[in-house]
PDB file of C-alpha atoms in Angstrom:
ATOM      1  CA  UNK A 293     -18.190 -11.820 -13.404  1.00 94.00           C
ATOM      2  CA  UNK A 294     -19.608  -9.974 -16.218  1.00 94.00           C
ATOM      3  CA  UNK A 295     -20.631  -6.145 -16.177  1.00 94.00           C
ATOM      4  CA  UNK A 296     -22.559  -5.067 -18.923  1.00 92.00           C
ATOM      5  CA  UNK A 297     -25.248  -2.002 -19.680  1.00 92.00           C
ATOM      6  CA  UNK A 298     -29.002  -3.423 -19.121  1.00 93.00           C
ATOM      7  CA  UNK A 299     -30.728  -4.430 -22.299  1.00 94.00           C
ATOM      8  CA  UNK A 300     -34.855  -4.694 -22.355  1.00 96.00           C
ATOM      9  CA  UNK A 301     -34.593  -8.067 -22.528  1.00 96.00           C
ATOM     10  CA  UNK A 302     -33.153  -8.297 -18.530  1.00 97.00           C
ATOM     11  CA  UNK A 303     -36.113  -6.971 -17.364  1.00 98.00           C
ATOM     12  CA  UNK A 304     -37.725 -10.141 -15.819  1.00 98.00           C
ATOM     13  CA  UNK A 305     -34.464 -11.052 -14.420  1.00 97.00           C
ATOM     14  CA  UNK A 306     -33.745  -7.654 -12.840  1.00 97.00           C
ATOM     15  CA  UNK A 307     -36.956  -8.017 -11.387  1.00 97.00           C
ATOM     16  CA  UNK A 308     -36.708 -11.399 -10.264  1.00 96.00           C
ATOM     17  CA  UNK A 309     -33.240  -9.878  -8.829  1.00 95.00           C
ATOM     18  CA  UNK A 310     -34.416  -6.976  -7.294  1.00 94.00           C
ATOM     19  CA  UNK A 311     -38.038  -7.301  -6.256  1.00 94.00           C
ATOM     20  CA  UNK A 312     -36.845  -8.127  -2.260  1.00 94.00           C
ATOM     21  CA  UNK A 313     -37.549  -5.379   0.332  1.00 91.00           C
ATOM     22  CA  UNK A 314     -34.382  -6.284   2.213  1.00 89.00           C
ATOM     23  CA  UNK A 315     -32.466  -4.998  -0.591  1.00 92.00           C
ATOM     24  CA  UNK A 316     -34.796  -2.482  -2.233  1.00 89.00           C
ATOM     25  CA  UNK A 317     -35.325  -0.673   1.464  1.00 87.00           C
ATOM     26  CA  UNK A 318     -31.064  -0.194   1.219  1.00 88.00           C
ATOM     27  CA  UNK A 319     -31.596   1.680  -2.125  1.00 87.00           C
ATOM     28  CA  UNK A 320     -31.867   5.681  -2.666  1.00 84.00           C
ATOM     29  CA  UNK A 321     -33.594   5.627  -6.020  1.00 83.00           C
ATOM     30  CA  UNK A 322     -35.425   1.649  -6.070  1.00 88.00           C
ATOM     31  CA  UNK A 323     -39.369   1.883  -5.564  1.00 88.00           C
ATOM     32  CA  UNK A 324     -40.967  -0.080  -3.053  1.00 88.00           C
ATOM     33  CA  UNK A 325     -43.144  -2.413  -3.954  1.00 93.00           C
ATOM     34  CA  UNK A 326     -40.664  -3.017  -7.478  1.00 94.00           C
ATOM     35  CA  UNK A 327     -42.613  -4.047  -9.854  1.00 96.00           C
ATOM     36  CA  UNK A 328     -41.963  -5.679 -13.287  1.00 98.00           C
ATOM     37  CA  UNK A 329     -42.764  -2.030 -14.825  1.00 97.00           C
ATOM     38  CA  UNK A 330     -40.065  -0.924 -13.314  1.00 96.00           C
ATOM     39  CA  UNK A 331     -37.346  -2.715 -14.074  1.00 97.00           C
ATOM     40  CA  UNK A 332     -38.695  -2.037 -17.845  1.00 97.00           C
ATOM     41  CA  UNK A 333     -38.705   1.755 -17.193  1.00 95.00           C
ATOM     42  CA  UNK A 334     -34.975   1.828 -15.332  1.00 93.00           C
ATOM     43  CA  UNK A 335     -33.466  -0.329 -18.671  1.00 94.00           C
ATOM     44  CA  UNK A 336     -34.922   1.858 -20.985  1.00 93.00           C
ATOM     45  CA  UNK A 337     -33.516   5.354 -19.264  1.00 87.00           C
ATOM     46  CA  UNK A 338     -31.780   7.548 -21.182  1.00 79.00           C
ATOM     47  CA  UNK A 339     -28.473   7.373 -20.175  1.00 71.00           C
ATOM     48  CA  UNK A 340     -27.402  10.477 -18.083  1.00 63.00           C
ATOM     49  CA  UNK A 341     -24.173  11.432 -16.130  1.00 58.00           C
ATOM     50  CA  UNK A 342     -22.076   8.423 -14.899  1.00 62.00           C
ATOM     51  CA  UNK A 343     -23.300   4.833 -15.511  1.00 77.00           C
ATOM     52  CA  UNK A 344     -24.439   1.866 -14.544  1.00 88.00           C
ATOM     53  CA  UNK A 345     -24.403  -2.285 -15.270  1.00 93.00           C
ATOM     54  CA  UNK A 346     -25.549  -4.961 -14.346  1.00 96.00           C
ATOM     55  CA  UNK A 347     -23.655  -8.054 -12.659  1.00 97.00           C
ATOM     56  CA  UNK A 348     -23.961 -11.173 -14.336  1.00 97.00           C
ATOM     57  CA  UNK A 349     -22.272 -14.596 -12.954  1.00 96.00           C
ATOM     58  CA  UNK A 350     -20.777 -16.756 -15.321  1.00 92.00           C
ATOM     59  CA  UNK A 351     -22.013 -20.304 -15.796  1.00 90.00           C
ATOM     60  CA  UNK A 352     -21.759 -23.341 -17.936  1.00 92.00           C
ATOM     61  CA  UNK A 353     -25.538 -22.459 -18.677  1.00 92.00           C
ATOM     62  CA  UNK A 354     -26.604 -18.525 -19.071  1.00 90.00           C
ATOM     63  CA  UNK A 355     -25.173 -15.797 -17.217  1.00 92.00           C
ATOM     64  CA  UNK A 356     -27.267 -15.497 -13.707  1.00 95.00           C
ATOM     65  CA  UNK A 357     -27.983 -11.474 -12.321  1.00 97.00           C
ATOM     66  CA  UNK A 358     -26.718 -11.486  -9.358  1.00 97.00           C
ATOM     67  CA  UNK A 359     -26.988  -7.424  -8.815  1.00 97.00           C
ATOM     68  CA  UNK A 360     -26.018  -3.969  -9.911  1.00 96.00           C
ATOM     69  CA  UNK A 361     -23.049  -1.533  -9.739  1.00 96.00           C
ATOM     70  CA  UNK A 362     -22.567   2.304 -11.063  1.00 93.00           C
ATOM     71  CA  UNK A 363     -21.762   5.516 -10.288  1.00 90.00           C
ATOM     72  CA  UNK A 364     -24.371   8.289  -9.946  1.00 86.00           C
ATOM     73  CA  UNK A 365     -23.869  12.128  -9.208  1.00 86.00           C
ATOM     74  CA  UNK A 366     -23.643  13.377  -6.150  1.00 83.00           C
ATOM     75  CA  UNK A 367     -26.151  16.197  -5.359  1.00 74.00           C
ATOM     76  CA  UNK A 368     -25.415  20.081  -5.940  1.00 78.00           C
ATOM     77  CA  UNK A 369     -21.901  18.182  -6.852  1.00 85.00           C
ATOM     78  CA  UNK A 370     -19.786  18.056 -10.138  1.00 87.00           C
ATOM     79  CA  UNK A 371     -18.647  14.400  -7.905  1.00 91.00           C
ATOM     80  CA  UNK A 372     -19.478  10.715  -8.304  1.00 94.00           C
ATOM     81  CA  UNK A 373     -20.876   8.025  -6.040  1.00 94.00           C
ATOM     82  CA  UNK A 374     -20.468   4.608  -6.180  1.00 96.00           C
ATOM     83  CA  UNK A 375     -23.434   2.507  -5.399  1.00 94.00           C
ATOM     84  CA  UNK A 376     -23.936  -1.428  -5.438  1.00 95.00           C
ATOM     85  CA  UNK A 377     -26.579  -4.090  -4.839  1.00 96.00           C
ATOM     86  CA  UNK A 378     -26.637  -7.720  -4.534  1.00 97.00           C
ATOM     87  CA  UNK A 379     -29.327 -10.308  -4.642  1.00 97.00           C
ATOM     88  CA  UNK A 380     -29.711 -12.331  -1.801  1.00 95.00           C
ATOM     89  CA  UNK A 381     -29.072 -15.496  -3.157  1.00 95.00           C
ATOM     90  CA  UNK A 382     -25.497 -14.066  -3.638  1.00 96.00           C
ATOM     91  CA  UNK A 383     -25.113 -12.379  -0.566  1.00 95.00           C
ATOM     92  CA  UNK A 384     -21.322 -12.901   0.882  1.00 94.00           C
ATOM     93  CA  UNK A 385     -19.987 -14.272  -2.189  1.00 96.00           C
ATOM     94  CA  UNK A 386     -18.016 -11.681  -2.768  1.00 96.00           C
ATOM     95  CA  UNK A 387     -19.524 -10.151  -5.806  1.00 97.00           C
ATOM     96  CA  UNK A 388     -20.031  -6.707  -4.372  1.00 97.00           C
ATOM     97  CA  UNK A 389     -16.389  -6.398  -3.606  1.00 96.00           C
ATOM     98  CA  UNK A 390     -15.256  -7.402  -7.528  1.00 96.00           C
ATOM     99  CA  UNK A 391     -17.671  -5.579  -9.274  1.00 96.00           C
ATOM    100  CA  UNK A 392     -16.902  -2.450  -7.100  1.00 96.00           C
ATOM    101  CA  UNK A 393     -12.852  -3.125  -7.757  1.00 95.00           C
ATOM    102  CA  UNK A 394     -13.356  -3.025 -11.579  1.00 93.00           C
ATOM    103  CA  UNK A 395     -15.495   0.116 -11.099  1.00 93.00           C
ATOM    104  CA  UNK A 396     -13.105   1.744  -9.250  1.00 94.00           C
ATOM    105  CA  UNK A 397     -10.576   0.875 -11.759  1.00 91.00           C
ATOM    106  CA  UNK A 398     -12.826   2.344 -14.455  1.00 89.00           C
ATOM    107  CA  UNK A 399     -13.111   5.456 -12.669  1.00 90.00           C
ATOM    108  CA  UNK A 400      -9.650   5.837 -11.720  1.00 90.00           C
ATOM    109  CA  UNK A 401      -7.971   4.764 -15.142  1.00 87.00           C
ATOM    110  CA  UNK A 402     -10.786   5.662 -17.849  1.00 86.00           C
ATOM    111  CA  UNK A 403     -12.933   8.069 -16.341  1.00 86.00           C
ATOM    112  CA  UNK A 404     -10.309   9.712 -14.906  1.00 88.00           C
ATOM    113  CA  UNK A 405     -12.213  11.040 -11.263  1.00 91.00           C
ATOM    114  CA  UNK A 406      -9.924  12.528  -8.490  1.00 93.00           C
ATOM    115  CA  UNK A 407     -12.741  11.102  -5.949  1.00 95.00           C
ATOM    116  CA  UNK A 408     -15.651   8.396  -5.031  1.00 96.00           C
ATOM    117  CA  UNK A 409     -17.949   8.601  -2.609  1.00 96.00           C
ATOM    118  CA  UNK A 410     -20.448   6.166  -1.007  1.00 95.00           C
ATOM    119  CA  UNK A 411     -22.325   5.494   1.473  1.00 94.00           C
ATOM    120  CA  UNK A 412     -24.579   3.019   3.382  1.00 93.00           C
ATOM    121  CA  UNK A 413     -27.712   3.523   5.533  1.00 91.00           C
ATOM    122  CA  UNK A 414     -26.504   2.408   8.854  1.00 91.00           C
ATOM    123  CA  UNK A 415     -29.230  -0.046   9.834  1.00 89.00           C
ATOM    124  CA  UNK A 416     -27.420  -2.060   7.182  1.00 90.00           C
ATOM    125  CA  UNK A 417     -23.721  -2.679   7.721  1.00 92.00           C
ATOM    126  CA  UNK A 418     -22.722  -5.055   5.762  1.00 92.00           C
ATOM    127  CA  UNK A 419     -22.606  -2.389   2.408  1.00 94.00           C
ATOM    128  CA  UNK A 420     -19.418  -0.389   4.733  1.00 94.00           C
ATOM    129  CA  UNK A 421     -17.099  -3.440   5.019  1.00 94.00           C
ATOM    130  CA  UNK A 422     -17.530  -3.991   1.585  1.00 96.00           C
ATOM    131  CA  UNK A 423     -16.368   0.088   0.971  1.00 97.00           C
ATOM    132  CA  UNK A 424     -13.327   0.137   3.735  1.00 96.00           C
ATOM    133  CA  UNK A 425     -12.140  -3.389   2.098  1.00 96.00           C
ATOM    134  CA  UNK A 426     -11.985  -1.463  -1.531  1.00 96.00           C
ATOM    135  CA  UNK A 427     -10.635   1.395  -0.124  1.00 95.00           C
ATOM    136  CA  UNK A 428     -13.216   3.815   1.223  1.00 97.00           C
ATOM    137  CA  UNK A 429     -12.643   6.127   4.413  1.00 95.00           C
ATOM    138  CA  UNK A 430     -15.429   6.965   6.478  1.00 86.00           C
ATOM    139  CA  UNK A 431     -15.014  10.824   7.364  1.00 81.00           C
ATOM    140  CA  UNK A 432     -17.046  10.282  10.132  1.00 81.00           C
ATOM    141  CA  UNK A 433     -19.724  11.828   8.564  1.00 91.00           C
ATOM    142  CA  UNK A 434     -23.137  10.685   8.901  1.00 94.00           C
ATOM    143  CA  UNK A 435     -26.298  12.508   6.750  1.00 92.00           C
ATOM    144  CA  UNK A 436     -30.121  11.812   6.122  1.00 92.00           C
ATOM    145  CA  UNK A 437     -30.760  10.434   2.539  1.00 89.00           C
ATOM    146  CA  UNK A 438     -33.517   9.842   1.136  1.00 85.00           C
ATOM    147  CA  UNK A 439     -34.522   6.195   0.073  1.00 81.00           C
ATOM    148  CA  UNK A 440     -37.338   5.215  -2.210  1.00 75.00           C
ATOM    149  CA  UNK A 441     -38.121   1.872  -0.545  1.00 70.00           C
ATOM    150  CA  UNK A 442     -39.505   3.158   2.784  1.00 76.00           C
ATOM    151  CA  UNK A 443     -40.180   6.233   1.171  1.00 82.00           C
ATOM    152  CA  UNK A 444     -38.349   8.371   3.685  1.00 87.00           C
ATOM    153  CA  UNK A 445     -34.945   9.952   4.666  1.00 91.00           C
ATOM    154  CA  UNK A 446     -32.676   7.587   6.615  1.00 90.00           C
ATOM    155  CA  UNK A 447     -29.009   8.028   8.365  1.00 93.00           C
ATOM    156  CA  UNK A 448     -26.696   6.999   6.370  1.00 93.00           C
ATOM    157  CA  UNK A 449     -22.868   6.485   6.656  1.00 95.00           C
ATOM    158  CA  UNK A 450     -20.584   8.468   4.065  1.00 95.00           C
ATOM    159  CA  UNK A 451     -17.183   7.272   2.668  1.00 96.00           C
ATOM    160  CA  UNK A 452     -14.734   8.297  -0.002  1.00 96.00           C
ATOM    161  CA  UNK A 453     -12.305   8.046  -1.664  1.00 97.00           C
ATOM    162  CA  UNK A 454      -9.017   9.482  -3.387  1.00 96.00           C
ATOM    163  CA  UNK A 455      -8.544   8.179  -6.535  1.00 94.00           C
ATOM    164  CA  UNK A 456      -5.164   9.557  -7.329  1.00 83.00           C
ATOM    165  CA  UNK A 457      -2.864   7.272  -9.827  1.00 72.00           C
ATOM    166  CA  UNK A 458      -1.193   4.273  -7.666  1.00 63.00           C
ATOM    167  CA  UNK A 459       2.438   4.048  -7.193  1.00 61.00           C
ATOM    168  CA  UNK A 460       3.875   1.412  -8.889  1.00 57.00           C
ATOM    169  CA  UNK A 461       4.432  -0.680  -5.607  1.00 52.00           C
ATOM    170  CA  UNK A 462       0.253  -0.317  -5.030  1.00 58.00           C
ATOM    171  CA  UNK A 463      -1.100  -1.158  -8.563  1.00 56.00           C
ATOM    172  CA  UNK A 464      -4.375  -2.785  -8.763  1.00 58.00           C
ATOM    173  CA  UNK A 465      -4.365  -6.581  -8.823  1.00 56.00           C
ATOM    174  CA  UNK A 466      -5.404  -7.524 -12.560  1.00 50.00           C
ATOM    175  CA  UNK A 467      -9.560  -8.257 -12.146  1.00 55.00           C
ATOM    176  CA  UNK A 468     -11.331 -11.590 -13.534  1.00 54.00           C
ATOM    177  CA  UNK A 469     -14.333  -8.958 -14.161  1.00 60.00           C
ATOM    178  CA  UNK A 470     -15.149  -8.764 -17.937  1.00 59.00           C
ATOM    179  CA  UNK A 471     -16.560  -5.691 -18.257  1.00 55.00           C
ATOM    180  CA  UNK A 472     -18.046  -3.608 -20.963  1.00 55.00           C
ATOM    181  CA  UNK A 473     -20.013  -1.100 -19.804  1.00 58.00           C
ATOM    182  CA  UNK A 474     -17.134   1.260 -19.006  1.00 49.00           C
ATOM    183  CA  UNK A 475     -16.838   3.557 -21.768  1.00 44.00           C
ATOM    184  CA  UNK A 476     -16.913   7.211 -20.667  1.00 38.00           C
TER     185      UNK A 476
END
């Protein structure tokens, strides 16, 4: 895989990507219906705290998008939260799990954060086996968010997690992610 900032030039493949109710519903800040404008508006943001990239497969031809990972504030928070998604063409291929790994890793080793969170409306599961596989805890805790799709608050599950330095016997296994959108 390949993470990398969004350029203006993405913007038909981000929408091509992205334009799917099934994923934009799962999304906090994502419009419903996405339109083309949009994905031109969301690559030419000003960058604000955390980040964000896009997920590019690698192929003998051109990269392909496959989906999105980055780290957002939390709200009345100095804290971060992870947040993914995936086209469904590349559903279960484990991309989600990779790109979140060498995120993690970024936030952990570059960033230097004490703590992630996440979290995943719970009419969609999928999005929490993904987080306890990488290393998230649910605290149990379960709060309305607000998503953009359906234009209304939602439950959603919450997660986190600690991102104190590894012992040596616990290192993270070296990634295959290239990745150069991780500049603080």
């Amino acid at each position: 895989l390949l993470l990398r900032p969004g350029w203006a030039e993405d913007a038909p493949a981000l929408h091509a990507a992205i334009a799917d109710e099934g994923i934009v519903r799962n999304l906090a800040t994502a419009p419903w219906p996405y339109r083309m404008s949009d994905a031109e508006a969301f690559l030419s943001r000003e960058p604000g705290p955390g980040h964000s990239c896009l997920i590019y497969r690698r192929t003998h031809g051109a990269p392909q998008l496959v989906g999105g990972v980055g780290f957002g504030p939390m709200p009345d928070s100095d804290e971060f939260e992870l947040g993914y998604w995936i086209a469904r063409q590349s559903w279960g291929l484990g991309y989600a799990t990779e790109a979140a790994r060498a995120m993690i890793a970024n936030a952990r080793h570059t960033l230097r954060l004490k703590r992630l969170h996440a979290g995943h409306f719970l009419d969609n599961p999928a999005p929490g086996r993904v987080l306890e596989k990488i290393g998230f805890s649910p605290p149990g805790e379960i709060a309305r968010r607000y998503s953009a799709g359906p234009r209304a608050e939602a439950p959603c599950k919450l997660y986190a997690l600690d991102l104190a330095p590894l012992p040596a016997d616990k290192e993270e296994e070296p990634s295959l992610v290239e990745a150069f959108c991780m500049a603080a």
